[in-house]
Coordinates of C-alpha atoms in Angstrom, one line a residue:
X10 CA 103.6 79.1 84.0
X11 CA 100.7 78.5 81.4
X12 CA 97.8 80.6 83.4
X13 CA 98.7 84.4 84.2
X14 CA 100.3 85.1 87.8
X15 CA 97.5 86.6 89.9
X16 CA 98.5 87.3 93.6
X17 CA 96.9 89.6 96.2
X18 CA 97.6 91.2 99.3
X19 CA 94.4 91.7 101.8
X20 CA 95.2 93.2 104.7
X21 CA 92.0 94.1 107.6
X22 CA 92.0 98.2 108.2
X23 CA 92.4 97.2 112.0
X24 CA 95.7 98.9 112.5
X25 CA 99.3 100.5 110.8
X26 CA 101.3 98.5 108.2
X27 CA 102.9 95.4 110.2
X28 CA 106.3 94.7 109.1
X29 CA 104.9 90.8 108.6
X30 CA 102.2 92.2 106.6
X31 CA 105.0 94.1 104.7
X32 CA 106.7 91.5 104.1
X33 CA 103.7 89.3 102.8
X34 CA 103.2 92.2 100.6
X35 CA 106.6 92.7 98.9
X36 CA 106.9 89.1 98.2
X37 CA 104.0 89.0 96.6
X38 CA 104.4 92.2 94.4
X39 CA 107.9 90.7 94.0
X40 CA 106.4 87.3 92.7
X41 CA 103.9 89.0 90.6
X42 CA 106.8 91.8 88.7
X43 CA 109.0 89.1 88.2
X44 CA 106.5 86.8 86.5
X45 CA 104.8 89.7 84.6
X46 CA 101.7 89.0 86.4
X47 CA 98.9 91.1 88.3
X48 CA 99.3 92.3 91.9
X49 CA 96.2 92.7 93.6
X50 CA 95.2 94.7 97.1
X51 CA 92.0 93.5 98.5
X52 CA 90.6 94.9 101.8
X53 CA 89.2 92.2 103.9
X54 CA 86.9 94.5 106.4
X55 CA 84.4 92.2 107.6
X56 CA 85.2 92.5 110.9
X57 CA 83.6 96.0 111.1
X58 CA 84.0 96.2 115.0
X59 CA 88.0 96.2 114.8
X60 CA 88.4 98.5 111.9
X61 CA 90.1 101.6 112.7
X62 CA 89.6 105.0 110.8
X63 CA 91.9 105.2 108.1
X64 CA 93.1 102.0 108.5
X65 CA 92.5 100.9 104.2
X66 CA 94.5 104.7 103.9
X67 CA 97.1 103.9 106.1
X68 CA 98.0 100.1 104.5
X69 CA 97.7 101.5 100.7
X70 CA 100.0 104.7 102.1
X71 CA 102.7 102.7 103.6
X72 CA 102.9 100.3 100.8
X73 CA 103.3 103.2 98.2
X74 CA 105.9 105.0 100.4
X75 CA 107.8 101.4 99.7
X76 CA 107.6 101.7 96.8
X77 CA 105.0 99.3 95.9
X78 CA 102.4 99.4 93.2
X79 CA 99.6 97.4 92.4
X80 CA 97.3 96.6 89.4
X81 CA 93.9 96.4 91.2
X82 CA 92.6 97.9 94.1
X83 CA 90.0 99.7 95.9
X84 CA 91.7 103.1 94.5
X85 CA 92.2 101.0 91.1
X86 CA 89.5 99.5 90.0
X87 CA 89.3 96.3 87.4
X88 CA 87.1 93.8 86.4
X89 CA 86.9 91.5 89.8
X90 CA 86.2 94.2 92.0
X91 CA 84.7 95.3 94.0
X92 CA 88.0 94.9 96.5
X93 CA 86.3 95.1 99.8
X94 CA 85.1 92.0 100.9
X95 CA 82.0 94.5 103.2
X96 CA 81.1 95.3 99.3
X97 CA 81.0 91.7 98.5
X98 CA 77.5 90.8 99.4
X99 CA 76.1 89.6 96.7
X100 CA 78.9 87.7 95.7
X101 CA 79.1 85.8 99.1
X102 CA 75.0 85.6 99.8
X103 CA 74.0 83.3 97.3
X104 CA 76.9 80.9 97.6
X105 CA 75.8 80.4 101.1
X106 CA 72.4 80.0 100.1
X107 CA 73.3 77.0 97.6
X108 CA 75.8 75.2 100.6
X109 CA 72.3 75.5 102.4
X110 CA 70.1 74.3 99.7
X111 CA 73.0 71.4 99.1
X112 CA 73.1 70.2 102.8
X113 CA 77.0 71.3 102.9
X114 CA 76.0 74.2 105.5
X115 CA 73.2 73.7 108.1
X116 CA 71.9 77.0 110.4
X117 CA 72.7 77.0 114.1
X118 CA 71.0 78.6 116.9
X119 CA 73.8 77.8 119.4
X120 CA 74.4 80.8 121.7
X121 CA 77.6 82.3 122.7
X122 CA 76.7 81.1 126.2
X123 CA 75.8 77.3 124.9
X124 CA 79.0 77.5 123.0
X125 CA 81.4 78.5 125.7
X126 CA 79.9 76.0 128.0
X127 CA 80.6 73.4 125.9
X128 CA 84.3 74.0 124.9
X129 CA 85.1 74.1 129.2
X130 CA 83.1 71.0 129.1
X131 CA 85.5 69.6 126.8
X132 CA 88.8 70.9 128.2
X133 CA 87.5 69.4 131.5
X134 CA 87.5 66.1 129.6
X135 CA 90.9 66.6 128.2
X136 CA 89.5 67.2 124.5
X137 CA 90.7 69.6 122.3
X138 CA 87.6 72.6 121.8
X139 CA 85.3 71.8 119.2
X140 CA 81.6 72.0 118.0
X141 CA 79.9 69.0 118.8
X142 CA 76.7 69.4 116.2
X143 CA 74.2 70.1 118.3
X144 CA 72.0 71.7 115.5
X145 CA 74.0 70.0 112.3
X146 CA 70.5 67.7 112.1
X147 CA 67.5 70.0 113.3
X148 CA 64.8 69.4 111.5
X149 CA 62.7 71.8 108.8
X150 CA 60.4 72.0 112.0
X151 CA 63.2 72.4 114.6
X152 CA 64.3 75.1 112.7
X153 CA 61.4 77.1 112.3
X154 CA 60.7 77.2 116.3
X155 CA 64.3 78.3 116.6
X156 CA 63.4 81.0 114.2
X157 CA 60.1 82.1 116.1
X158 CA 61.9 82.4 119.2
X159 CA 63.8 85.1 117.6
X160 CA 67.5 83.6 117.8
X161 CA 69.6 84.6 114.9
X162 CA 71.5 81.7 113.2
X163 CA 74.9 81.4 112.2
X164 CA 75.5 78.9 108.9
X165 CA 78.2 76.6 109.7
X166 CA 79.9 74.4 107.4
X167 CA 79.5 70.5 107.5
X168 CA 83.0 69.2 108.3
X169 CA 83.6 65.2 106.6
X170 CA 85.8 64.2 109.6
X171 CA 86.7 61.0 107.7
X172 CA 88.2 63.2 105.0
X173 CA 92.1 64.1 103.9
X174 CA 93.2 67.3 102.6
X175 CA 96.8 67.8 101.1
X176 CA 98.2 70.7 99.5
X177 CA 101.9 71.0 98.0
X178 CA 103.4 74.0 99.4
X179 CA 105.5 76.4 97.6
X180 CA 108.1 76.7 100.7
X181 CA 107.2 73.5 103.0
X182 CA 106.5 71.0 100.4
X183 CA 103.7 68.3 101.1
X184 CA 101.5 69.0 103.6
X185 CA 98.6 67.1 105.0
X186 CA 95.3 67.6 107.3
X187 CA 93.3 65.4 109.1
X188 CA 89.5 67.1 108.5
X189 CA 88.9 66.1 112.3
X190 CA 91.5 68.6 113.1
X191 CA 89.7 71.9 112.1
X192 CA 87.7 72.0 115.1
X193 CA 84.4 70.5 114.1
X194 CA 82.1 72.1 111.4
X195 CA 82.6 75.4 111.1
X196 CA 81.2 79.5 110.9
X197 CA 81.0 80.3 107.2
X198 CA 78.3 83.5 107.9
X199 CA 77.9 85.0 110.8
X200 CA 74.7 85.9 112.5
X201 CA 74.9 89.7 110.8
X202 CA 75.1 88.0 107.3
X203 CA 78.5 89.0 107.2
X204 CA 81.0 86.1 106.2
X205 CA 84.2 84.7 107.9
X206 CA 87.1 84.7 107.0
X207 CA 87.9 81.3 105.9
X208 CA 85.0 81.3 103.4
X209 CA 85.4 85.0 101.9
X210 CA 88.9 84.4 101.2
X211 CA 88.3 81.1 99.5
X212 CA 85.6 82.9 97.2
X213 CA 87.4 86.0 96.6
X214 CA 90.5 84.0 95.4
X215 CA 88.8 82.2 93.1
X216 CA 86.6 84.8 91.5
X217 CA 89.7 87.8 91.1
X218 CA 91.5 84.2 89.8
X219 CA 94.4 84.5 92.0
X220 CA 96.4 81.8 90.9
X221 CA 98.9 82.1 93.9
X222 CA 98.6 83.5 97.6
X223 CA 102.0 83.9 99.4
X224 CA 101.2 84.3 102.9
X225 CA 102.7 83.6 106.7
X226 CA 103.2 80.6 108.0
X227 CA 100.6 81.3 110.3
X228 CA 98.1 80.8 107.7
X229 CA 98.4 77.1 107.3
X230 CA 95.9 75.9 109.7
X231 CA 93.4 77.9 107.9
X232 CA 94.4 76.1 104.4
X233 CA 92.3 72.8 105.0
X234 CA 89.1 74.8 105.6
X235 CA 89.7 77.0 102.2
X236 CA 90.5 73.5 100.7
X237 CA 87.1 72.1 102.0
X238 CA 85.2 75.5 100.4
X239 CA 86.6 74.6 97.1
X240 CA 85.8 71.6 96.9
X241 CA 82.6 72.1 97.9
X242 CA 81.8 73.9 94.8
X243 CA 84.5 71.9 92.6
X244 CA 86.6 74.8 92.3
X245 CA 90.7 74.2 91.9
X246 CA 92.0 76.0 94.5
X247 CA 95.3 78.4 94.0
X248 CA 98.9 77.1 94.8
X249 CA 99.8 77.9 98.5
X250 CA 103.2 79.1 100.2
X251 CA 103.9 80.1 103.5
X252 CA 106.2 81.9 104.8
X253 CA 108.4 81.3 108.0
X254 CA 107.8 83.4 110.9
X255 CA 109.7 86.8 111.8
X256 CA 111.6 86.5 114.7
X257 CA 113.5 88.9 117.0
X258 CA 117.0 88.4 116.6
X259 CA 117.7 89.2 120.1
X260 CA 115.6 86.5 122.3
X261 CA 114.5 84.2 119.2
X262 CA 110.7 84.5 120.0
X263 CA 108.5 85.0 117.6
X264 CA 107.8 88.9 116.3
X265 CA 104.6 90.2 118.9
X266 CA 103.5 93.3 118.7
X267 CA 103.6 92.9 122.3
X268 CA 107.4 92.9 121.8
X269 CA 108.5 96.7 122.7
X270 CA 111.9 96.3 122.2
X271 CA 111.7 96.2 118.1
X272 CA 110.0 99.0 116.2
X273 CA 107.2 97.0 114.1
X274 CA 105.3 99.2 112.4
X275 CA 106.6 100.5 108.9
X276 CA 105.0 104.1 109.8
X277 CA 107.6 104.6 113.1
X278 CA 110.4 103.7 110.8
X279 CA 109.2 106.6 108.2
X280 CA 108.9 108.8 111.3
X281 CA 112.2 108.4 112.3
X282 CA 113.6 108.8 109.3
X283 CA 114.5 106.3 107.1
X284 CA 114.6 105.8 103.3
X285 CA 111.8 103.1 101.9
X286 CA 114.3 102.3 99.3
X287 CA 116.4 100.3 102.6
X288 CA 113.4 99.2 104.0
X289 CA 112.5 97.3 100.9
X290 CA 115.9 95.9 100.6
X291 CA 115.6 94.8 104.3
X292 CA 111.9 93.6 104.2
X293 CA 113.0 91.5 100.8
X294 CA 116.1 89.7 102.9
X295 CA 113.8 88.8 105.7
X296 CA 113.0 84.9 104.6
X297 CA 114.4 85.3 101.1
X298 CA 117.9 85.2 100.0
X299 CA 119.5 85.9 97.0
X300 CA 122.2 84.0 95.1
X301 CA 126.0 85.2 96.6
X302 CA 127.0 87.1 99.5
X303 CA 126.0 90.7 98.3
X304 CA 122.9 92.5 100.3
X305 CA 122.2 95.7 98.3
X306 CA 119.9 96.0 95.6
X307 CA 117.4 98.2 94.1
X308 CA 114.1 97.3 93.3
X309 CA 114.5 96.2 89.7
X310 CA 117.4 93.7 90.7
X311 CA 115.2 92.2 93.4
X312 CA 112.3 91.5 90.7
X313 CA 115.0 90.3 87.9
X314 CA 115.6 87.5 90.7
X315 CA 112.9 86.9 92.4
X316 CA 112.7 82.6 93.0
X317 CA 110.3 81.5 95.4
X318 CA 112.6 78.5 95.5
X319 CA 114.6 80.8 97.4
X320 CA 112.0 81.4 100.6
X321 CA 113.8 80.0 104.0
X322 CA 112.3 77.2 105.5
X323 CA 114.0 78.9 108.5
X324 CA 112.7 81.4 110.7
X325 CA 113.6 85.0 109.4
X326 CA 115.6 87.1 112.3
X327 CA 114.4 90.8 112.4
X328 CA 117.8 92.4 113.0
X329 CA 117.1 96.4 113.7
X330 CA 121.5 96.7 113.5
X331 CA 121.2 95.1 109.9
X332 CA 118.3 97.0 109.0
X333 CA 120.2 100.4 110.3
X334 CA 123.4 98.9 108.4
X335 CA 121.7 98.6 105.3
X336 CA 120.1 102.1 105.8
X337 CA 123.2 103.6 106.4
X338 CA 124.3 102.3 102.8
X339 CA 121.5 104.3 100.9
X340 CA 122.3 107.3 103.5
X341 CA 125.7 107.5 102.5
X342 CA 124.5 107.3 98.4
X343 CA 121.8 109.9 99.0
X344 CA 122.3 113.8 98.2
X345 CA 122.6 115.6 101.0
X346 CA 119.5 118.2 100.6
X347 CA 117.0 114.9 100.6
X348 CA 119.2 114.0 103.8
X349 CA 119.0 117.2 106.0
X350 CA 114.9 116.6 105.0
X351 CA 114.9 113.5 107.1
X352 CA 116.8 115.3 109.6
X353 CA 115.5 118.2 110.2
X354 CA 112.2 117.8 111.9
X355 CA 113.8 116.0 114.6
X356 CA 115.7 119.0 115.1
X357 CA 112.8 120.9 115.3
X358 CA 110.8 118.4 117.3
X359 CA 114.1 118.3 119.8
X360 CA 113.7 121.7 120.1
X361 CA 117.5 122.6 119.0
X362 CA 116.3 124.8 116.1
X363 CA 113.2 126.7 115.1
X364 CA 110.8 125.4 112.5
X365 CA 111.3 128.3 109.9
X366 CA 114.6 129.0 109.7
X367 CA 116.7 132.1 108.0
X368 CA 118.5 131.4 104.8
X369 CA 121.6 131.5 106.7
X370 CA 120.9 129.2 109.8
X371 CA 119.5 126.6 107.5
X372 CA 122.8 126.6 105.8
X373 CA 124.4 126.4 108.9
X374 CA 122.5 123.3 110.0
X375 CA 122.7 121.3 106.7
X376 CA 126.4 121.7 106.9
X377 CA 126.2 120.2 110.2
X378 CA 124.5 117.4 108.8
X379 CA 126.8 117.2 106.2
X380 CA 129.5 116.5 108.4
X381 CA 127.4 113.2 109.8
X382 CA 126.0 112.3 106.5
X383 CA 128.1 109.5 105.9
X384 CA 127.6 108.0 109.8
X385 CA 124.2 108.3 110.0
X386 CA 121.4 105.7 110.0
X387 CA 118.4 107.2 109.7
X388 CA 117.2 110.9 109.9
X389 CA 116.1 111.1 113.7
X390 CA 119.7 110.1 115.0
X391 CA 121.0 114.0 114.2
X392 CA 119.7 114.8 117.7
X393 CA 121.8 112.1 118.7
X394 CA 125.1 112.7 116.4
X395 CA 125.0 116.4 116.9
X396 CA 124.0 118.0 120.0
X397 CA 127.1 119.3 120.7
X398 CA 125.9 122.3 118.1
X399 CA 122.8 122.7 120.2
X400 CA 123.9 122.6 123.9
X401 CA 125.7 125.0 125.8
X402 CA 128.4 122.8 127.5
X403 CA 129.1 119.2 126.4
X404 CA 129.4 116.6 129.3
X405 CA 132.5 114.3 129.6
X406 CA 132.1 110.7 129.9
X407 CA 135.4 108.6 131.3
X408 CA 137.2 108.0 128.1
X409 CA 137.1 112.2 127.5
X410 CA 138.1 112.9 131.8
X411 CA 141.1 110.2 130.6
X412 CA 142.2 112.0 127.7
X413 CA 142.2 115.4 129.4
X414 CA 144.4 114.2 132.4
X415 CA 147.1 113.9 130.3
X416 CA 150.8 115.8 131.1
X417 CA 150.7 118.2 128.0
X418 CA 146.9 119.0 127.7
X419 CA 147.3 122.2 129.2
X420 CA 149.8 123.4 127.2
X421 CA 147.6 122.0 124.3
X422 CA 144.9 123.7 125.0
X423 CA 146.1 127.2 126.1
X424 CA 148.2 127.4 122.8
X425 CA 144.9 126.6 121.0
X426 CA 142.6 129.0 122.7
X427 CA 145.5 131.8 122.0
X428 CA 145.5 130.0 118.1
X429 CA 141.5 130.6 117.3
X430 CA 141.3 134.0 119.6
X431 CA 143.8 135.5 117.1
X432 CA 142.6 133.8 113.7
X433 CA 141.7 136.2 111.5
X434 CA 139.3 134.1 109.2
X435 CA 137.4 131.3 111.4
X436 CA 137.3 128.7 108.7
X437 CA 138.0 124.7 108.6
X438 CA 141.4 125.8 106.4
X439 CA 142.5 128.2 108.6
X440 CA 142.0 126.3 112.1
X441 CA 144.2 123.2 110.4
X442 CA 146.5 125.4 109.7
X443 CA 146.7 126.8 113.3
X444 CA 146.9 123.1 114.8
X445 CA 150.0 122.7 112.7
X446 CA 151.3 125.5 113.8
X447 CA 150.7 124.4 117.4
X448 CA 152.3 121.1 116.7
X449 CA 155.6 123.0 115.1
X450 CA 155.4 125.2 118.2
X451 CA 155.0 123.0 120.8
X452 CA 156.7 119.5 119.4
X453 CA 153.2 117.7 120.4
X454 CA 151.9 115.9 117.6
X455 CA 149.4 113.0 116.9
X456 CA 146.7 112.2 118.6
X457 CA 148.3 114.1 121.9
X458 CA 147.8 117.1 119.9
X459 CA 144.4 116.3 118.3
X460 CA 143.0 114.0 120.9
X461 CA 143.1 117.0 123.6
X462 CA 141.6 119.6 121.3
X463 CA 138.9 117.4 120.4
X464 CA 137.6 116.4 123.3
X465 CA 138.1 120.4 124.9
X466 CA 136.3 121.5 122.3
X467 CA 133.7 118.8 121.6
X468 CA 133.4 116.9 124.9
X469 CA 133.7 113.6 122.4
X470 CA 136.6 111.3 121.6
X471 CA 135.4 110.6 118.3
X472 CA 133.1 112.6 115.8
X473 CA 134.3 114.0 112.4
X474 CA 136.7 116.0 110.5
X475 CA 137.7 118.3 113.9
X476 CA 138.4 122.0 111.5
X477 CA 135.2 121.5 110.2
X478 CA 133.6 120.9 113.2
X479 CA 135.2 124.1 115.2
X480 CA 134.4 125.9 112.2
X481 CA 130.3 125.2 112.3
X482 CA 130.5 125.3 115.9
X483 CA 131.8 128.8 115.8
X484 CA 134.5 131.1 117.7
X485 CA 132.5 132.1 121.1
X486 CA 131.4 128.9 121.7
X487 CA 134.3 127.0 120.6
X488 CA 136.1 129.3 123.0
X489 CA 133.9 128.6 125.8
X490 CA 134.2 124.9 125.6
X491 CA 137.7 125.2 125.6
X492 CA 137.4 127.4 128.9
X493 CA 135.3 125.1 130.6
X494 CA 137.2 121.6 129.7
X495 CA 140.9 124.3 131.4
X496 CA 138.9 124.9 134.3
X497 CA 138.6 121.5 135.1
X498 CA 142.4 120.5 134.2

């Protein structure tokens, strides 16, 4: 590539960071690393009535905990700032001013009432909704009474209906408009001064020189209109891609945020504990795939291959048991102290242990941890994993009531209780060594030995190493358990 990769992300401040917007994001900072080009964030806040406080905080925070970086911003100045298009007044103004002055843009004094009446008008005809031009040709004098009666104008943009506009996408390949098809001529500045969208974006790209914009699929029926601003001031607009949609991988609809069943927001998946190292390997696999069958990477690798050649023309499925899959990976390869962090305020928010613990109970909770390290998925699942530690009597489900009806459970289970009431030291070593001794004792061996304890003491027919286990969850209550699972042989 001859001229210097320049891409952008501009998100509105009207909410959290979208896992779609993610997405857009990382492929474009991926684009931009792997080309040794510029990766811009530019805050598109015109629409002052749906920003949300700390929304610009909240987008530039999420992104960082990703991992993401940028060259320009609003907290990084350059050359082509400023980067919030509600700081871009001056830029945008005069530009409207010359479409006026070059009969490309007209004013119109259409009301919101005029307006709506004419689009029902127009379904009750069968037509597609569109503005008609009722003030594309007011005259000089026309327009002065409007102005005298006090109506503020919006300046629309005068559509060629006759006119073609193709564009050669980066994922789609050719694609081509009818100009009739944009709805008639269009809002450039609305009656606050402020501009649209469709005309901001086209004059921020071209003055920060983005030289590619990687967006959703979405996106595409906004191209023409950008295509018609550029070439209404004989500007070369940037090359175009857009991505396929996110879909849940469960009822193949398209991602809503209406959609409850799929955690879409990239702050609820830092809240519940997972590592932004996974979520940028998942985000980067959703619509991209790399060459081969392998599915980790880190963050370098990802940029060393980075081919937009590679973007599915596919939908991409959102797949929360990949995603906890791939989390579990990094879980398992992360030290256990940054671990028992992601764990333990769900502990405390659960209510199983205090938030200021003593030297000795923290210890006694991050080896509890330890023994699900490699199992779990992401930090909140503890509560989940190991609530045995925290509740006074486990509950049996059917598979547990099976196991303890067998013939030589209760002979299991009284030569165990009589095996940790005598041990000396109550330690993982020395409770193995007191199962074997059962198993010599007795002749029971296998998982007719094991199974039994287990589920006595644990209420579970699965979990980890058992010693271990009885040792963290202590003599008294290991006791108890076992008393409670006899009384109901």
């Amino acid at each position: 590539m001859t001229k210097k990769v320049r891409v952008r992300y501009a998100p509105s401040p009207t909410g959290n960071l979208h896992i779609g917007n993610a997405r857009t994001a990382l492929f474009n900072y991926l684009f931009a690393k792997h080309n040794g080009g510029d990766f811009i964030i530019r805050i598109e806040d015109t629409d002052q009535k749906r920003n949300i406080e700390n929304g610009e905080k909240s987008q530039l925070e999420n992104l960082k905990w990703l991992g993401m970086d940028w060259d320009e911003s609003p907290d990084k100045p350059g050359k082509h700032g400023p980067y919030r298009q509600s700081e871009r007044r001056s830029t945008y103004d005069p530009l409207v001013e010359q479409l006026l002055l070059s009969g490309r843009a007209y004013k119109c004094y259409c009301s919101e009432e005029e307006l709506e009446s004419e689009r029902d008008a127009q379904r009750a005809r069968g037509e597609m909704p569109h503005y008609g031009g009722k003030c594309a040709n007011l005259s000089p004098k026309e327009q002065k009474a409007k102005g005298t009666e006090g109506i503020e104008p919006v300046i629309r943009f005068r559509v060629s209906p006759e006119n073609t506009y193709s564009f050669e996408d980066m994922v789609k390949g050719t694609i081509t408009f009818e100009a009739s098809s944009v709805g008639g001529d269009f809002v450039i500045a609305k009656r606050d001064g402020m501009p649209t969208y469709n005309f901001a974006v086209a004059i921020d790209d071209h003055y920060m020189e983005i030289s590619h914009v990687l967006r959703g699929d979405d996106h595409i029926a906004n191209t023409p209109k950008q295509l018609m601003i550029y070439e209404a001031f004989g500007w070369k607009p940037p090359t175009f891609g857009h991505m396929t949609l996110i879909i849940n991988s469960e009822t193949g609809k398209k991602l809503s945020k209406r959609d409850e069943s799929i955690l879409q927001f990239i702050e609820q998946y830092r809240d519940l504990g997972y590592l932004p190292e996974a979520m940028f390997n998942f985000i980067a696999l959703l619509g991209w795939s790399p060459v081969g069958e392998d599915e980790i990477f880190d963050q370098a690798s990802f940029i060393k291959m980075f081919n937009p050649d590679r973007l599915s023309k596919s939908p991409a499925a959102f797949d929360p048991k990949k995603l906890d899959w791939i989390n579990n990976q990094y879980m398992k390869q992360t030290d256990l102290e940054t671990v028992t962090t992601l764990a333990m305020p769900h502990l405390v928010k659960a209510g199983y242990v205090e938030e200021n613990l003593s030297d000795d109970k923290k210890e006694w909770v991050q080896k509890i941890i330890g023994l699900y390290h490699d199992q779990m998925s992401y930090g909140a699942e503890i509560t989940t994993l190991a609530s045995l530690f925290f509740t006074e009597t486990p509950e049996l489900d059917e598979a547990a009531k099976e196991i303890l009806a067998g013939e030589t459970v209760p002979e299991v289970l009284s030569a165990f209780e009589k095996v940790i009431t005598d041990l000396e030291n109550f330690d993982a070593a020395s409770i193995k060594a007191g199962i074997k001794a059962i198993q010599k004792e007795t002749g029971i061996k296998g998982k007719n030995l094991f199974m039994p304890i287990r589920v006595g003491v644990t209420g579970q027919v699965h979990g980890p190493e058992l010693p271990e286990t009885i040792e963290l969850l202590g003599r008294e209550k290991t006791k108890a358990h076992l008393k409670t699972a006899i009384s109901h042989l």
